[in-house]
Coordinates of C-alpha atoms in Angstrom, one line a residue:
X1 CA -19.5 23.9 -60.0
X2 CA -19.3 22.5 -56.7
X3 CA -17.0 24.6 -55.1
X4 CA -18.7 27.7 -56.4
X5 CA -22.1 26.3 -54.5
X6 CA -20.0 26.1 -51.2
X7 CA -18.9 29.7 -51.9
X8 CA -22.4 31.3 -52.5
X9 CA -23.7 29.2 -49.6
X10 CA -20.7 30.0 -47.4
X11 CA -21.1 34.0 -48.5
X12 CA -25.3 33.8 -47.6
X13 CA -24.2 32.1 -44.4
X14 CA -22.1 34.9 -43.5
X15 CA -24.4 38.0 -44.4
X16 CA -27.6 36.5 -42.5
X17 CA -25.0 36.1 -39.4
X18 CA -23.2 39.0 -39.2
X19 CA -24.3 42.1 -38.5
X20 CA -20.9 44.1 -40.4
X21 CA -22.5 42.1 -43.7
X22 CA -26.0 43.6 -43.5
X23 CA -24.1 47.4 -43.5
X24 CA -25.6 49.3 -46.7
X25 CA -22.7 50.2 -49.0
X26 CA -23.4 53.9 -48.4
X27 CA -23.3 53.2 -44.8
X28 CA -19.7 51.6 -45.2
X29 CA -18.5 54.5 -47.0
X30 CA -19.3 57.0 -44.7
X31 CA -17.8 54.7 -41.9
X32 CA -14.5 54.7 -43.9
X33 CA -14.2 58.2 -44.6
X34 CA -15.0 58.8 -40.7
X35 CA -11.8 56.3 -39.7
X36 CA -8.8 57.3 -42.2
X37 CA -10.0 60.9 -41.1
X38 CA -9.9 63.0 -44.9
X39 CA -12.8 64.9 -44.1
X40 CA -10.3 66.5 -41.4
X41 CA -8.5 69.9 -41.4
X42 CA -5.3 68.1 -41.5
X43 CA -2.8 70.8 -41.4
X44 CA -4.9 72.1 -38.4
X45 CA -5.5 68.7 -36.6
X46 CA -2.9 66.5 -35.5
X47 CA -2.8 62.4 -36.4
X48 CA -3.1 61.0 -33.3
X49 CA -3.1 57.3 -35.1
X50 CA 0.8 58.3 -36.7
X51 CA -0.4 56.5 -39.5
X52 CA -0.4 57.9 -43.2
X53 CA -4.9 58.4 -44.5
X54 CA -3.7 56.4 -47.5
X55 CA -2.4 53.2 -45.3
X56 CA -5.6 53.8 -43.5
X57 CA -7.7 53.4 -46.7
X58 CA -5.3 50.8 -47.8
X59 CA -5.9 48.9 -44.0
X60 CA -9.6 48.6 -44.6
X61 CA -9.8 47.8 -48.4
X62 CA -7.6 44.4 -47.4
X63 CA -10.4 43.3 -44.5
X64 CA -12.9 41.9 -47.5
X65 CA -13.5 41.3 -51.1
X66 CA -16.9 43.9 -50.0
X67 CA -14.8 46.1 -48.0
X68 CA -11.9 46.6 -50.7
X69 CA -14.8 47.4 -53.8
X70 CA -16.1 50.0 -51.2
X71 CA -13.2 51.5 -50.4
X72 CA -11.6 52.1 -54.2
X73 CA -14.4 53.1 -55.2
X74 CA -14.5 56.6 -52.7
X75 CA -12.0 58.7 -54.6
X76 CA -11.9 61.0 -51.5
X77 CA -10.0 58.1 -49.3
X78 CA -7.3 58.4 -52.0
X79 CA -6.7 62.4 -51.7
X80 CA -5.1 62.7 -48.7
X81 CA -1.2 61.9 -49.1
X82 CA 2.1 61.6 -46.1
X83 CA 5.0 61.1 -47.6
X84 CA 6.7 58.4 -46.3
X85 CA 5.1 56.2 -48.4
X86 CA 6.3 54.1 -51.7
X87 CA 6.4 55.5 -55.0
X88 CA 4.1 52.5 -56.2
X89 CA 1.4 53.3 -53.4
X90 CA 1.6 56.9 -54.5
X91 CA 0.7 56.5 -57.9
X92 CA -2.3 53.8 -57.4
X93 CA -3.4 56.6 -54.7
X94 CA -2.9 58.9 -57.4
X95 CA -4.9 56.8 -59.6
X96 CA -7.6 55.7 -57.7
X97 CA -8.4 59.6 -56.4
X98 CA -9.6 60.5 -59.6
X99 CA -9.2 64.1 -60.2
X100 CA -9.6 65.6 -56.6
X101 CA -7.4 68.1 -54.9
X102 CA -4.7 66.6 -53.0
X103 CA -3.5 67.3 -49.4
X104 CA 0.0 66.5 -48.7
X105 CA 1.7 66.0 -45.6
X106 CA 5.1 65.8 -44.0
X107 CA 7.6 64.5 -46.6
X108 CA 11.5 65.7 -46.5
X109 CA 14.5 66.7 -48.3
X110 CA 17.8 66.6 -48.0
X111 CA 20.4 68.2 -50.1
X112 CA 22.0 65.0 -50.8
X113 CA 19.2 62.3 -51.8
X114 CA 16.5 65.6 -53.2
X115 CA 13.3 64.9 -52.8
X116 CA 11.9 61.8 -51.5
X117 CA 10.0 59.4 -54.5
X118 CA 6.7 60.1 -53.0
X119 CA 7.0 63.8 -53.5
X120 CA 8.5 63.8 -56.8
X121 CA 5.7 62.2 -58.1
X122 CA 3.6 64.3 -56.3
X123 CA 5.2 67.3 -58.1
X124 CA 4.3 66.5 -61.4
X125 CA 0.2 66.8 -59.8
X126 CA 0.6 70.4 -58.1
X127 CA -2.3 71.5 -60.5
X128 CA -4.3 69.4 -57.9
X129 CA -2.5 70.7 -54.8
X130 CA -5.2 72.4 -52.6
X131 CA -3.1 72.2 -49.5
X132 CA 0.1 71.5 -48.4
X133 CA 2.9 71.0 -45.1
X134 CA 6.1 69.8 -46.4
X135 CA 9.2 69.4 -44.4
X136 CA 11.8 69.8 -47.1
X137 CA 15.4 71.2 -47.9
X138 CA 15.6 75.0 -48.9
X139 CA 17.5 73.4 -52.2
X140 CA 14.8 71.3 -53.0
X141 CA 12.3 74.0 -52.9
X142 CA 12.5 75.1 -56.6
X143 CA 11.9 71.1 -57.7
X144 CA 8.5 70.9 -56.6
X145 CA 7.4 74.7 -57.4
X146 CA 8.2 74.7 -60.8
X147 CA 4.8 74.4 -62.5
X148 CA 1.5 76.4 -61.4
X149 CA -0.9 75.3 -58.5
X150 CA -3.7 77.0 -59.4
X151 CA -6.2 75.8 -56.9
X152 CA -3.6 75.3 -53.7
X153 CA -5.0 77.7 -51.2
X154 CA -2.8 76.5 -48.0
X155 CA 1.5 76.2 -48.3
X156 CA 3.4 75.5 -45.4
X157 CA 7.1 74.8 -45.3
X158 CA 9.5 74.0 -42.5
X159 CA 13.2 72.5 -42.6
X160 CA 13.9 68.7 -42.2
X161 CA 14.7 67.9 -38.9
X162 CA 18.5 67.2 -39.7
X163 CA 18.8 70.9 -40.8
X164 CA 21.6 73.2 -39.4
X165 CA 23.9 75.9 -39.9
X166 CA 26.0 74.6 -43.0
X167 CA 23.0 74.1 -44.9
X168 CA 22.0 77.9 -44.9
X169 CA 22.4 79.2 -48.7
X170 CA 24.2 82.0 -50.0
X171 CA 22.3 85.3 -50.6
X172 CA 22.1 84.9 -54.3
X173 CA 20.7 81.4 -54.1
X174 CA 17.8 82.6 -52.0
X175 CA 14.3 81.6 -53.5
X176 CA 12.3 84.6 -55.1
X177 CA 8.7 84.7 -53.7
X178 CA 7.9 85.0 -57.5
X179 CA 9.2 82.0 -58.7
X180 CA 6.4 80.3 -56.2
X181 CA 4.9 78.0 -58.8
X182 CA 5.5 79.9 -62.1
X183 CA 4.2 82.9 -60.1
X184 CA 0.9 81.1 -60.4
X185 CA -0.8 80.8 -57.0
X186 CA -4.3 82.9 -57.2
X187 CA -5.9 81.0 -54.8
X188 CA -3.2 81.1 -52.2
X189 CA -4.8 82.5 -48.6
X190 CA -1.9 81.0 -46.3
X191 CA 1.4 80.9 -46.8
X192 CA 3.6 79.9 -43.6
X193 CA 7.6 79.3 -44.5
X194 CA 10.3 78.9 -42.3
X195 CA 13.3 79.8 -44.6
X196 CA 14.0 83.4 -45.4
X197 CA 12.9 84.2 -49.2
X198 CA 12.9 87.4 -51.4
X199 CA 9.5 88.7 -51.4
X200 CA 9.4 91.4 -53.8
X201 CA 5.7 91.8 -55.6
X202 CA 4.5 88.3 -55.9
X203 CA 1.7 87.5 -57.6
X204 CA -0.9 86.4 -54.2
X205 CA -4.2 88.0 -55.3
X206 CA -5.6 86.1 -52.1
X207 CA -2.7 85.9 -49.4
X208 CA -4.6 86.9 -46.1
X209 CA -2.1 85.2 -43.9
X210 CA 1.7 85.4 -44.0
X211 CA 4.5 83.9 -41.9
X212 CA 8.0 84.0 -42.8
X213 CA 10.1 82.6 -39.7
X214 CA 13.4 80.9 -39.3
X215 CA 14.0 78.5 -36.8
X216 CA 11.1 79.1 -34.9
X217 CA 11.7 83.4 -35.2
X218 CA 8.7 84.8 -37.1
X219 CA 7.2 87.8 -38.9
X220 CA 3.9 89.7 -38.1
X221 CA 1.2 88.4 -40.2
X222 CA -0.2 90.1 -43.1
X223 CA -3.3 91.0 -40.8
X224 CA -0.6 92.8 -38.3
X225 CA 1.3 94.3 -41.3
X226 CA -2.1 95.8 -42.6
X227 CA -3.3 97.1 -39.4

């Protein structure tokens, strides 16, 4: 009984003395969504921290007992994935964003290891994929578009940086633009791929911006292809 009088004491001490204590809850969650930066465009805007939004939001729930209740309780601290992070953090990120669109970004693939933990867990969630940059082998590609992503609306993919020549597939083993996702992509507006794919009629009700390059060579966009 003692010791929890000398905690309550010690815990009134610290809010009449310190200003961070007095912060109203609402206040704190604003703060944190400003610092892990998931309100920004991040396939637009680069991370000038190098650090991952969910090891942000993970940084400032470990400060307090207050700050860690604050921050799990914000689902949108949790949407916003790199990676390069464990499969363990991944799912309680998972977990803790509730039902909110995910971002992912980075991430790679290489022909012998497939794709990383993080992703193929995140590949089982691309109902809940509203944007997407993923660095990733050209044989991995069909893994993590094999169900739909109904709601994704931004796809951009671009070879690992230990690509090269000998990893080039044969013609028949190039990826169909139609086997995007089940062929189930209606809110897809941007679509930027660097390996060459067969286009054919996909089904992209929404595509307004198309780039389809290859080490660093590519197409018009649909705008200049329209015009």
């Amino acid at each position: 009984m003692h010791k929890i009088e000398q905690h309550t004491l010690r815990q009134f001490r610290n809010t009449q003395r310190s200003a961070v204590y007095r912060i109203p809850l609402e206040t704190l969650g604003f703060i944190f969504v400003y610092a892990t930066g998931v309100q920004d465009d991040p396939l637009e805007k680069q991370d000038v921290l190098g650090r991952c939004h969910i090891r942000r939001a993970m940084a400032v729930s470990h400060v307090s007992k207050r700050w860690y209740n604050v921050a799990v309780s914000l689902p949108v601290l949790w949407a916003v994935f790199g990676l390069d992070i464990s499969r363990r953090l991944t799912e309680m990120a998972l977990k803790r964003s509730g039902t909110l669109p995910l971002t992912l970004l980075g991430g790679s693939c290489s022909q012998t290891n497939g794709p990383n933990v993080s992703l193929n867990c995140l590949s089982l969630q691309t109902h809940r994929w509203q944007a997407a940059r993923i660095a990733i082998m050209e044989s991995g590609l069909s893994h993590i578009m094999r169900s739909p992503a109904p709601i994704l609306r931004h796809l951009q993919i671009m070879p690992p940086d230990e690509y090269d020549v000998s990893d080039i597939p044969d013609v028949d083993q190039i990826l169909s633009a139609q086997q995007f996702f089940q062929g189930h992509t209606p809110s897809l507006e941007k679509l930027d791929i660097d390996y060459w794919i067969q286009w054919g009629t996909p089904n992209l009700p929404s595509l307004r911006d198309l780039r389809i390059g290859y080490w660093g060579l590519g197409s018009p966009t649909i705008r200049g292809i329209v015009c």
